Amino acid sequence: MSAQLAQFLLSGLTIGAIYALVALGFAIIHNASHVINFAQGEFVMIGGMATVSFAGAGLPLPLAVPAAVLAATAVGLALEKFAVEPARGASVVTLIIITIGASILLRGLATLVWDKNLHALRPFSGERPIEIAGATILPQSLWVLGVSIAIVLLLGGFFGRTLTGKAMLATAHNPLAAQLCGINVRFVLLLSFGLSAALGAVAGILIAPITLTSWDVGVMLGLKGFAAAVLGGMGSGAGAVAGGLLLGIAESLGAGYVSSAYKDAIAFVIMLAVLFFMPGGLFGGKSAERV
């Protein structure tokens, strides 16, 4: 393997892991409510901006990070409680429009709470590149990959071994049957928004030291996370991870061997191709059991 190819693959895996976390957020909410939450990208923005804000206020990074995740989670819970829940019974299209409106609102509030400037977050463990197979990778990229793997494993354990996780799976399969069995479907929906917001926030925090963060950073990351979810199969957890990694690698290879001018277009071309020729995605849209 050439050093150049190795470099592109490492870069692709790093950004692909971020897309995977965002796509997992889409999958969790889609399974719980069959709604596509287009405010998912704003949770990414809130995570990064809140961490920068807390760190700038003097809070140590090990405390600023969980505080930012909690802040984003609170926003996710508020979104479900005050925007989605009152529209219970409305069509899926109406709920999607609500999430789009929430996305616009959150970006507007971000400009008031913070500003429209780019902000840097210091790397978690230094900036000296590490050489791997002739390529170099930043220590922050290792944080991205390591934390992403840990989150996937934790989610697997949560959905496979806990009663709450199994209740979410049951609700995803059949909400009415789950409700008849005594599962609080309303709580499951609330929890899904909180969990997806936390995932988005973690993604925003991990990527901020590499790409900077700002009030509108969530727009493109949210759309690419959605493209990754579509590629893997909307609602599939395993598909979200695979779709995110494949999308990141394809984007990196395309930018390296074709042109960086088309980097952002690659995700949407792939998404359109999947929708036309393989609407179910790589995992056939089989969702709940694979979250």
mmCIF file of N, CA, C and O in Angstrom, residues 35-71:
data_model
loop_
_atom_site.group_PDB
_atom_site.id
_atom_site.type_symbol
_atom_site.label_atom_id
_atom_site.label_comp_id
_atom_site.label_asym_id
_atom_site.label_seq_id
_atom_site.Cartn_x
_atom_site.Cartn_y
_atom_site.Cartn_z
ATOM 1 N N VAL A 35 -39.407 9.150 12.278
ATOM 2 C CA VAL A 35 -39.187 10.543 11.880
ATOM 3 C C VAL A 35 -37.704 10.728 11.551
ATOM 4 O O VAL A 35 -36.836 10.180 12.230
ATOM 5 N N ILE A 36 -37.427 11.490 10.507
ATOM 6 C CA ILE A 36 -36.050 11.866 10.183
ATOM 7 C C ILE A 36 -35.793 13.223 10.832
ATOM 8 O O ILE A 36 -36.412 14.216 10.457
ATOM 9 N N ASN A 37 -34.910 13.247 11.810
ATOM 10 C CA ASN A 37 -34.666 14.457 12.580
ATOM 11 C C ASN A 37 -33.592 15.320 11.918
ATOM 12 O O ASN A 37 -32.393 15.094 12.100
ATOM 13 N N PHE A 38 -34.020 16.317 11.163
ATOM 14 C CA PHE A 38 -33.056 17.159 10.463
ATOM 15 C C PHE A 38 -32.438 18.221 11.371
ATOM 16 O O PHE A 38 -31.700 19.081 10.891
ATOM 17 N N ALA A 39 -32.721 18.151 12.659
ATOM 18 C CA ALA A 39 -32.010 19.001 13.624
ATOM 19 C C ALA A 39 -30.804 18.273 14.199
ATOM 20 O O ALA A 39 -30.119 18.809 15.066
ATOM 21 N N GLN A 40 -30.532 17.055 13.723
ATOM 22 C CA GLN A 40 -29.429 16.269 14.265
ATOM 23 C C GLN A 40 -28.089 16.992 14.138
ATOM 24 O O GLN A 40 -27.249 16.945 15.031
ATOM 25 N N GLY A 41 -27.892 17.673 13.026
ATOM 26 C CA GLY A 41 -26.640 18.391 12.839
ATOM 27 C C GLY A 41 -26.434 19.508 13.844
ATOM 28 O O GLY A 41 -25.290 19.851 14.187
ATOM 29 N N GLU A 42 -27.535 20.076 14.344
ATOM 30 C CA GLU A 42 -27.398 21.171 15.315
ATOM 31 C C GLU A 42 -26.909 20.658 16.668
ATOM 32 O O GLU A 42 -26.297 21.396 17.435
ATOM 33 N N PHE A 43 -27.160 19.393 16.979
ATOM 34 C CA PHE A 43 -26.605 18.820 18.194
ATOM 35 C C PHE A 43 -25.081 18.738 18.081
ATOM 36 O O PHE A 43 -24.370 18.905 19.074
ATOM 37 N N VAL A 44 -24.596 18.471 16.872
ATOM 38 C CA VAL A 44 -23.151 18.464 16.625
ATOM 39 C C VAL A 44 -22.582 19.851 16.906
ATOM 40 O O VAL A 44 -21.546 20.002 17.569
ATOM 41 N N MET A 45 -23.261 20.865 16.375
ATOM 42 C CA MET A 45 -22.812 22.247 16.577
ATOM 43 C C MET A 45 -22.833 22.628 18.057
ATOM 44 O O MET A 45 -21.878 23.222 18.573
ATOM 45 N N ILE A 46 -23.910 22.282 18.757
ATOM 46 C CA ILE A 46 -24.026 22.643 20.170
ATOM 47 C C ILE A 46 -22.919 21.981 20.990
ATOM 48 O O ILE A 46 -22.323 22.604 21.877
ATOM 49 N N GLY A 47 -22.609 20.727 20.686
ATOM 50 C CA GLY A 47 -21.552 20.037 21.405
ATOM 51 C C GLY A 47 -20.220 20.751 21.277
ATOM 52 O O GLY A 47 -19.533 21.006 22.277
ATOM 53 N N GLY A 48 -19.843 21.089 20.042
ATOM 54 C CA GLY A 48 -18.570 21.762 19.833
ATOM 55 C C GLY A 48 -18.535 23.161 20.409
ATOM 56 O O GLY A 48 -17.588 23.544 21.114
ATOM 57 N N MET A 49 -19.580 23.954 20.148
ATOM 58 C CA MET A 49 -19.601 25.343 20.610
ATOM 59 C C MET A 49 -19.706 25.430 22.124
ATOM 60 O O MET A 49 -19.078 26.290 22.757
ATOM 61 N N ALA A 50 -20.494 24.555 22.733
ATOM 62 C CA ALA A 50 -20.638 24.578 24.187
ATOM 63 C C ALA A 50 -19.321 24.199 24.868
ATOM 64 O O ALA A 50 -18.955 24.785 25.895
ATOM 65 N N THR A 51 -18.601 23.246 24.296
ATOM 66 C CA THR A 51 -17.307 22.865 24.867
ATOM 67 C C THR A 51 -16.326 24.028 24.800
ATOM 68 O O THR A 51 -15.610 24.308 25.775
ATOM 69 N N VAL A 52 -16.284 24.693 23.640
ATOM 70 C CA VAL A 52 -15.415 25.865 23.498
ATOM 71 C C VAL A 52 -15.796 26.929 24.521
ATOM 72 O O VAL A 52 -14.936 27.558 25.158
ATOM 73 N N SER A 53 -17.098 27.147 24.706
ATOM 74 C CA SER A 53 -17.582 28.157 25.643
ATOM 75 C C SER A 53 -17.216 27.807 27.081
ATOM 76 O O SER A 53 -16.712 28.650 27.835
ATOM 77 N N PHE A 54 -17.455 26.557 27.477
ATOM 78 C CA PHE A 54 -17.139 26.137 28.841
ATOM 79 C C PHE A 54 -15.630 26.184 29.096
ATOM 80 O O PHE A 54 -15.187 26.609 30.167
ATOM 81 N N ALA A 55 -14.840 25.741 28.110
ATOM 82 C CA ALA A 55 -13.387 25.770 28.266
ATOM 83 C C ALA A 55 -12.886 27.208 28.340
ATOM 84 O O ALA A 55 -11.972 27.521 29.115
ATOM 85 N N GLY A 56 -13.485 28.088 27.534
ATOM 86 C CA GLY A 56 -13.098 29.495 27.558
ATOM 87 C C GLY A 56 -13.437 30.170 28.873
ATOM 88 O O GLY A 56 -12.799 31.152 29.265
ATOM 89 N N ALA A 57 -14.448 29.636 29.560
ATOM 90 C CA ALA A 57 -14.844 30.196 30.864
ATOM 91 C C ALA A 57 -13.963 29.690 32.002
ATOM 92 O O ALA A 57 -14.165 30.061 33.153
ATOM 93 N N GLY A 58 -12.991 28.833 31.650
ATOM 94 C CA GLY A 58 -12.057 28.352 32.659
ATOM 95 C C GLY A 58 -12.316 26.945 33.153
ATOM 96 O O GLY A 58 -11.586 26.451 34.013
ATOM 97 N N LEU A 59 -13.344 26.275 32.612
ATOM 98 C CA LEU A 59 -13.640 24.912 33.041
ATOM 99 C C LEU A 59 -12.626 23.958 32.393
ATOM 100 O O LEU A 59 -12.391 24.025 31.190
ATOM 101 N N PRO A 60 -12.001 23.057 33.160
ATOM 102 C CA PRO A 60 -11.066 22.096 32.567
ATOM 103 C C PRO A 60 -11.766 21.242 31.510
ATOM 104 O O PRO A 60 -12.955 20.949 31.629
ATOM 105 N N LEU A 61 -11.006 20.848 30.490
ATOM 106 C CA LEU A 61 -11.587 20.085 29.390
ATOM 107 C C LEU A 61 -12.297 18.810 29.842
ATOM 108 O O LEU A 61 -13.384 18.494 29.329
ATOM 109 N N PRO A 62 -11.755 18.052 30.802
ATOM 110 C CA PRO A 62 -12.467 16.844 31.262
ATOM 111 C C PRO A 62 -13.836 17.144 31.875
ATOM 112 O O PRO A 62 -14.679 16.250 31.966
ATOM 113 N N LEU A 63 -14.065 18.381 32.302
ATOM 114 C CA LEU A 63 -15.380 18.763 32.816
ATOM 115 C C LEU A 63 -16.200 19.484 31.752
ATOM 116 O O LEU A 63 -17.430 19.363 31.726
ATOM 117 N N ALA A 64 -15.525 20.218 30.862
ATOM 118 C CA ALA A 64 -16.224 20.957 29.810
ATOM 119 C C ALA A 64 -16.913 20.011 28.833
ATOM 120 O O ALA A 64 -18.027 20.286 28.368
ATOM 121 N N VAL A 65 -16.264 18.894 28.544
ATOM 122 C CA VAL A 65 -16.832 17.933 27.578
ATOM 123 C C VAL A 65 -18.144 17.333 28.082
ATOM 124 O O VAL A 65 -19.172 17.410 27.389
ATOM 125 N N PRO A 66 -18.192 16.714 29.268
ATOM 126 C CA PRO A 66 -19.483 16.172 29.730
ATOM 127 C C PRO A 66 -20.540 17.248 29.932
ATOM 128 O O PRO A 66 -21.729 16.994 29.721
ATOM 129 N N ALA A 67 -20.107 18.465 30.335
ATOM 130 C CA ALA A 67 -21.079 19.550 30.506
ATOM 131 C C ALA A 67 -21.713 19.905 29.164
ATOM 132 O O ALA A 67 -22.925 20.156 29.076
ATOM 133 N N ALA A 68 -20.911 19.913 28.091
ATOM 134 C CA ALA A 68 -21.433 20.216 26.759
ATOM 135 C C ALA A 68 -22.367 19.117 26.267
ATOM 136 O O ALA A 68 -23.407 19.390 25.650
ATOM 137 N N VAL A 69 -22.007 17.866 26.548
ATOM 138 C CA VAL A 69 -22.875 16.746 26.159
ATOM 139 C C VAL A 69 -24.214 16.839 26.880
ATOM 140 O O VAL A 69 -25.287 16.621 26.288
ATOM 141 N N LEU A 70 -24.177 17.174 28.165
ATOM 142 C CA LEU A 70 -25.421 17.328 28.931
ATOM 143 C C LEU A 70 -26.262 18.485 28.391
ATOM 144 O O LEU A 70 -27.498 18.386 28.315
ATOM 145 N N ALA A 71 -25.606 19.576 27.983
ATOM 146 C CA ALA A 71 -26.335 20.716 27.431
ATOM 147 C C ALA A 71 -27.037 20.329 26.138
ATOM 148 O O ALA A 71 -28.212 20.666 25.920
#
